[in-house]
CSV table of N, CA and C in Angstrom, one decimal:
chain,number,residue,atom,x,y,z
S,1,UNK,N,23.1,-28.0,-2.9
S,1,UNK,CA,23.4,-26.7,-2.6
S,1,UNK,C,23.7,-25.9,-3.9
S,2,UNK,N,23.1,-24.7,-4.0
S,2,UNK,CA,23.3,-23.9,-5.2
S,2,UNK,C,24.7,-23.2,-5.1
S,3,UNK,N,25.2,-22.9,-6.4
S,3,UNK,CA,26.5,-22.3,-6.4
S,3,UNK,C,26.4,-20.8,-5.9
S,4,UNK,N,27.5,-20.2,-5.5
S,4,UNK,CA,27.5,-18.8,-5.0
S,4,UNK,C,27.2,-17.9,-6.1
S,5,UNK,N,26.5,-16.8,-5.8
S,5,UNK,CA,26.2,-15.8,-6.8
S,5,UNK,C,27.4,-14.9,-7.0
S,6,UNK,N,28.0,-14.8,-8.2
S,6,UNK,CA,29.2,-14.0,-8.4
S,6,UNK,C,28.8,-12.6,-8.9
S,7,UNK,N,27.6,-12.5,-9.5
S,7,UNK,CA,27.2,-11.2,-10.0
S,7,UNK,C,25.8,-10.8,-9.3
S,8,UNK,N,25.9,-10.2,-8.1
S,8,UNK,CA,24.6,-9.9,-7.4
S,8,UNK,C,23.8,-8.9,-8.2
S,9,UNK,N,22.5,-8.8,-7.8
S,9,UNK,CA,21.6,-7.9,-8.5
S,9,UNK,C,22.1,-6.5,-8.5
S,10,UNK,N,21.9,-5.8,-9.6
S,10,UNK,CA,22.3,-4.4,-9.7
S,10,UNK,C,21.3,-3.5,-9.0
S,11,UNK,N,20.0,-3.9,-9.0
S,11,UNK,CA,19.0,-3.1,-8.5
S,11,UNK,C,17.8,-3.9,-8.0
S,12,UNK,N,17.3,-3.5,-6.8
S,12,UNK,CA,16.1,-4.1,-6.2
S,12,UNK,C,15.1,-3.0,-6.1
S,13,UNK,N,13.8,-3.2,-6.5
S,13,UNK,CA,12.8,-2.2,-6.4
S,13,UNK,C,11.5,-2.8,-6.0
S,14,UNK,N,10.6,-1.9,-5.4
S,14,UNK,CA,9.3,-2.3,-5.0
S,14,UNK,C,8.3,-1.3,-5.6
S,15,UNK,N,7.2,-1.9,-6.1
S,15,UNK,CA,6.1,-1.0,-6.6
S,15,UNK,C,5.1,-0.9,-5.4
S,16,UNK,N,4.8,0.3,-5.0
S,16,UNK,CA,4.0,0.6,-3.8
S,16,UNK,C,2.8,1.5,-4.2
S,17,UNK,N,1.7,1.4,-3.5
S,17,UNK,CA,0.5,2.3,-3.8
S,17,UNK,C,0.7,3.7,-3.4
S,18,UNK,N,1.5,4.0,-2.4
S,18,UNK,CA,1.7,5.4,-1.9
S,18,UNK,C,3.2,5.6,-1.7
S,19,UNK,N,3.8,6.3,-2.6
S,19,UNK,CA,5.3,6.5,-2.5
S,19,UNK,C,5.7,7.2,-1.2
S,20,UNK,N,5.0,8.3,-0.8
S,20,UNK,CA,5.4,9.1,0.4
S,20,UNK,C,5.3,8.2,1.6
S,21,UNK,N,4.2,7.5,1.7
S,21,UNK,CA,4.0,6.6,2.9
S,21,UNK,C,5.0,5.5,3.0
S,22,UNK,N,5.4,4.9,1.8
S,22,UNK,CA,6.4,3.8,1.8
S,22,UNK,C,7.8,4.4,2.1
S,23,UNK,N,8.1,5.6,1.6
S,23,UNK,CA,9.4,6.2,2.0
S,23,UNK,C,9.5,6.4,3.5
S,24,UNK,N,8.4,6.9,4.1
S,24,UNK,CA,8.4,7.1,5.5
S,24,UNK,C,8.6,5.7,6.3
S,25,UNK,N,7.8,4.7,5.8
S,25,UNK,CA,7.9,3.4,6.5
S,25,UNK,C,9.3,2.8,6.4
S,26,UNK,N,9.9,2.8,5.2
S,26,UNK,CA,11.2,2.3,5.1
S,26,UNK,C,12.3,3.1,5.9
S,27,UNK,N,12.1,4.4,5.9
S,27,UNK,CA,13.0,5.2,6.7
S,27,UNK,C,12.9,4.9,8.2
S,28,UNK,N,11.7,4.8,8.7
S,28,UNK,CA,11.6,4.4,10.1
S,28,UNK,C,12.1,3.0,10.4
S,29,UNK,N,11.7,2.0,9.6
S,29,UNK,CA,12.0,0.6,9.9
S,29,UNK,C,13.5,0.3,9.6
S,30,UNK,N,14.1,0.9,8.6
S,30,UNK,CA,15.4,0.5,8.2
S,30,UNK,C,16.5,1.7,8.2
S,31,UNK,N,16.0,2.9,8.5
S,31,UNK,CA,16.9,4.0,8.6
S,31,UNK,C,17.4,4.5,7.2
S,32,UNK,N,16.6,4.1,6.1
S,32,UNK,CA,17.0,4.5,4.8
S,32,UNK,C,16.7,6.0,4.5
S,33,UNK,N,17.7,6.6,3.9
S,33,UNK,CA,17.6,8.0,3.5
S,33,UNK,C,17.3,8.0,2.0
S,34,UNK,N,16.5,8.9,1.5
S,34,UNK,CA,16.1,8.9,0.1
S,34,UNK,C,16.6,10.1,-0.7
S,35,UNK,N,16.8,9.9,-2.0
S,35,UNK,CA,17.1,11.1,-2.9
S,35,UNK,C,15.7,11.7,-3.2
S,36,UNK,N,15.7,12.8,-4.0
S,36,UNK,CA,14.5,13.4,-4.4
S,36,UNK,C,13.7,12.5,-5.3
S,37,UNK,N,12.4,12.4,-5.2
S,37,UNK,CA,11.6,11.6,-6.1
S,37,UNK,C,11.6,12.1,-7.5
S,38,UNK,N,11.5,11.2,-8.5
S,38,UNK,CA,11.4,11.7,-9.9
S,38,UNK,C,10.2,11.1,-10.6
S,39,UNK,N,9.7,11.7,-11.6
S,39,UNK,CA,8.5,11.3,-12.4
S,39,UNK,C,9.0,11.0,-13.8
S,40,UNK,N,8.8,9.8,-14.3
S,40,UNK,CA,9.3,9.5,-15.7
S,40,UNK,C,8.4,8.5,-16.4
S,41,UNK,N,8.4,8.5,-17.7
S,41,UNK,CA,7.8,7.5,-18.5
S,41,UNK,C,8.8,6.4,-18.8
S,42,UNK,N,8.5,5.2,-18.4
S,42,UNK,CA,9.5,4.1,-18.5
S,42,UNK,C,8.8,2.9,-19.2
S,43,UNK,N,9.6,2.1,-20.0
S,43,UNK,CA,9.0,0.9,-20.5
S,43,UNK,C,9.0,-0.2,-19.5
S,44,UNK,N,7.9,-0.9,-19.4
S,44,UNK,CA,7.7,-2.1,-18.5
S,44,UNK,C,7.3,-3.3,-19.3
S,45,UNK,N,7.9,-4.4,-19.1
S,45,UNK,CA,7.6,-5.7,-19.8
S,45,UNK,C,6.5,-6.4,-19.0
S,46,UNK,N,5.4,-6.6,-19.6
S,46,UNK,CA,4.2,-7.3,-19.0
S,46,UNK,C,3.8,-8.5,-19.9
S,47,UNK,N,2.7,-9.1,-19.5
S,47,UNK,CA,2.2,-10.3,-20.2
S,47,UNK,C,1.8,-10.0,-21.7
S,48,UNK,N,1.5,-8.8,-22.0
S,48,UNK,CA,1.1,-8.4,-23.4
S,48,UNK,C,2.2,-7.6,-24.1
S,49,UNK,N,3.4,-7.7,-23.6
S,49,UNK,CA,4.6,-7.1,-24.2
S,49,UNK,C,5.0,-5.8,-23.4
S,50,UNK,N,5.7,-4.9,-24.1
S,50,UNK,CA,6.2,-3.7,-23.4
S,50,UNK,C,5.1,-2.6,-23.5
S,51,UNK,N,4.9,-2.0,-22.3
S,51,UNK,CA,4.0,-0.9,-22.3
S,51,UNK,C,4.8,0.3,-21.6
S,52,UNK,N,4.4,1.5,-22.0
S,52,UNK,CA,5.1,2.7,-21.4
S,52,UNK,C,4.2,3.1,-20.2
S,53,UNK,N,4.8,3.4,-19.1
S,53,UNK,CA,4.1,3.7,-17.9
S,53,UNK,C,4.6,5.0,-17.2
S,54,UNK,N,3.8,5.8,-16.7
S,54,UNK,CA,4.2,7.0,-15.9
S,54,UNK,C,4.5,6.5,-14.5
S,55,UNK,N,5.8,6.6,-14.1
S,55,UNK,CA,6.2,6.0,-12.9
S,55,UNK,C,6.8,7.1,-12.0
S,56,UNK,N,6.4,7.2,-10.8
S,56,UNK,CA,6.9,8.2,-9.8
S,56,UNK,C,7.8,7.4,-8.9
S,57,UNK,N,9.1,7.6,-8.9
S,57,UNK,CA,10.0,6.7,-8.1
S,57,UNK,C,11.1,7.5,-7.4
S,58,UNK,N,11.7,6.8,-6.5
S,58,UNK,CA,12.8,7.4,-5.6
S,58,UNK,C,13.8,6.4,-5.4
S,59,UNK,N,15.1,6.8,-5.4
S,59,UNK,CA,16.2,5.9,-5.1
S,59,UNK,C,16.8,6.2,-3.7
S,60,UNK,N,17.4,5.1,-3.2
S,60,UNK,CA,18.0,5.2,-1.9
S,60,UNK,C,19.3,6.1,-2.0
S,61,UNK,N,19.6,6.9,-1.0
S,61,UNK,CA,20.8,7.7,-0.9
S,61,UNK,C,21.9,6.8,-0.4
S,62,UNK,N,22.9,6.6,-1.2
S,62,UNK,CA,24.1,5.8,-0.8
S,62,UNK,C,23.7,4.3,-0.6
S,63,UNK,N,24.6,3.5,-0.2
S,63,UNK,CA,24.4,2.1,0.1
S,63,UNK,C,24.0,1.3,-1.1
S,64,UNK,N,23.5,0.0,-0.9
S,64,UNK,CA,23.1,-0.8,-2.1
S,64,UNK,C,22.0,-0.1,-2.9
S,65,UNK,N,22.0,-0.3,-4.2
S,65,UNK,CA,21.0,0.3,-5.0
S,65,UNK,C,19.6,-0.3,-4.8
S,66,UNK,N,18.6,0.5,-4.4
S,66,UNK,CA,17.3,0.1,-4.2
S,66,UNK,C,16.4,1.3,-4.5
S,67,UNK,N,15.1,1.0,-4.8
S,67,UNK,CA,14.2,2.0,-5.1
S,67,UNK,C,12.7,1.6,-4.7
S,68,UNK,N,11.9,2.7,-4.7
S,68,UNK,CA,10.4,2.5,-4.5
S,68,UNK,C,9.8,3.2,-5.7
S,69,UNK,N,8.7,2.6,-6.2
S,69,UNK,CA,8.0,3.3,-7.3
S,69,UNK,C,6.5,3.2,-7.1
S,70,UNK,N,5.8,4.2,-7.5
S,70,UNK,CA,4.4,4.3,-7.5
S,70,UNK,C,3.9,4.7,-8.9
S,71,UNK,N,2.8,4.0,-9.3
S,71,UNK,CA,2.3,4.4,-10.6
S,71,UNK,C,0.8,4.2,-10.7
S,72,UNK,N,0.1,4.8,-11.6
S,72,UNK,CA,-1.3,4.6,-11.8
S,72,UNK,C,-1.5,3.3,-12.6
S,73,UNK,N,-2.1,2.3,-11.9
S,73,UNK,CA,-2.3,1.0,-12.6
S,73,UNK,C,-3.1,1.2,-13.9
S,74,UNK,N,-2.7,0.4,-14.9
S,74,UNK,CA,-3.5,0.3,-16.1
S,74,UNK,C,-3.9,-1.1,-16.3
S,75,UNK,N,-5.0,-1.4,-16.9
S,75,UNK,CA,-5.4,-2.8,-17.1
S,75,UNK,C,-4.3,-3.6,-17.8
S,76,UNK,N,-4.0,-4.8,-17.3
S,76,UNK,CA,-3.0,-5.7,-17.8
S,76,UNK,C,-1.6,-5.2,-17.9
S,77,UNK,N,-1.3,-4.2,-17.0
S,77,UNK,CA,0.1,-3.7,-16.9
S,77,UNK,C,0.9,-4.6,-15.9
S,78,UNK,N,2.2,-4.5,-16.0
S,78,UNK,CA,3.0,-5.3,-15.1
S,78,UNK,C,2.7,-5.0,-13.6
S,79,UNK,N,2.2,-3.9,-13.3
S,79,UNK,CA,2.0,-3.5,-11.9
S,79,UNK,C,0.6,-4.1,-11.4
S,80,UNK,N,-0.3,-4.5,-12.3
S,80,UNK,CA,-1.6,-4.9,-11.9
S,80,UNK,C,-1.8,-6.4,-12.1
S,81,UNK,N,-0.9,-7.1,-12.9
S,81,UNK,CA,-1.0,-8.5,-13.2
S,81,UNK,C,0.0,-9.2,-12.3
S,82,UNK,N,-0.5,-10.0,-11.4
S,82,UNK,CA,0.4,-10.7,-10.4
S,82,UNK,C,0.3,-12.2,-10.6
């Protein structure tokens, strides 16, 4: 049996192909309300090191910290290499 987790995750996120559709799906299925989406350049760690990516994302309103993100995939980026 593994030991209990004393420091839970600070943030859980999902990369999705269509942010608006995913927001609607999560809202209907789980009752999640969302803040206003934001567009930002963020560093992502991938197999070839850190790359900057244009990410369109949204955070949950209240409750545990969670988010959805959509981005234009680039070759060998963390969003395209699984």
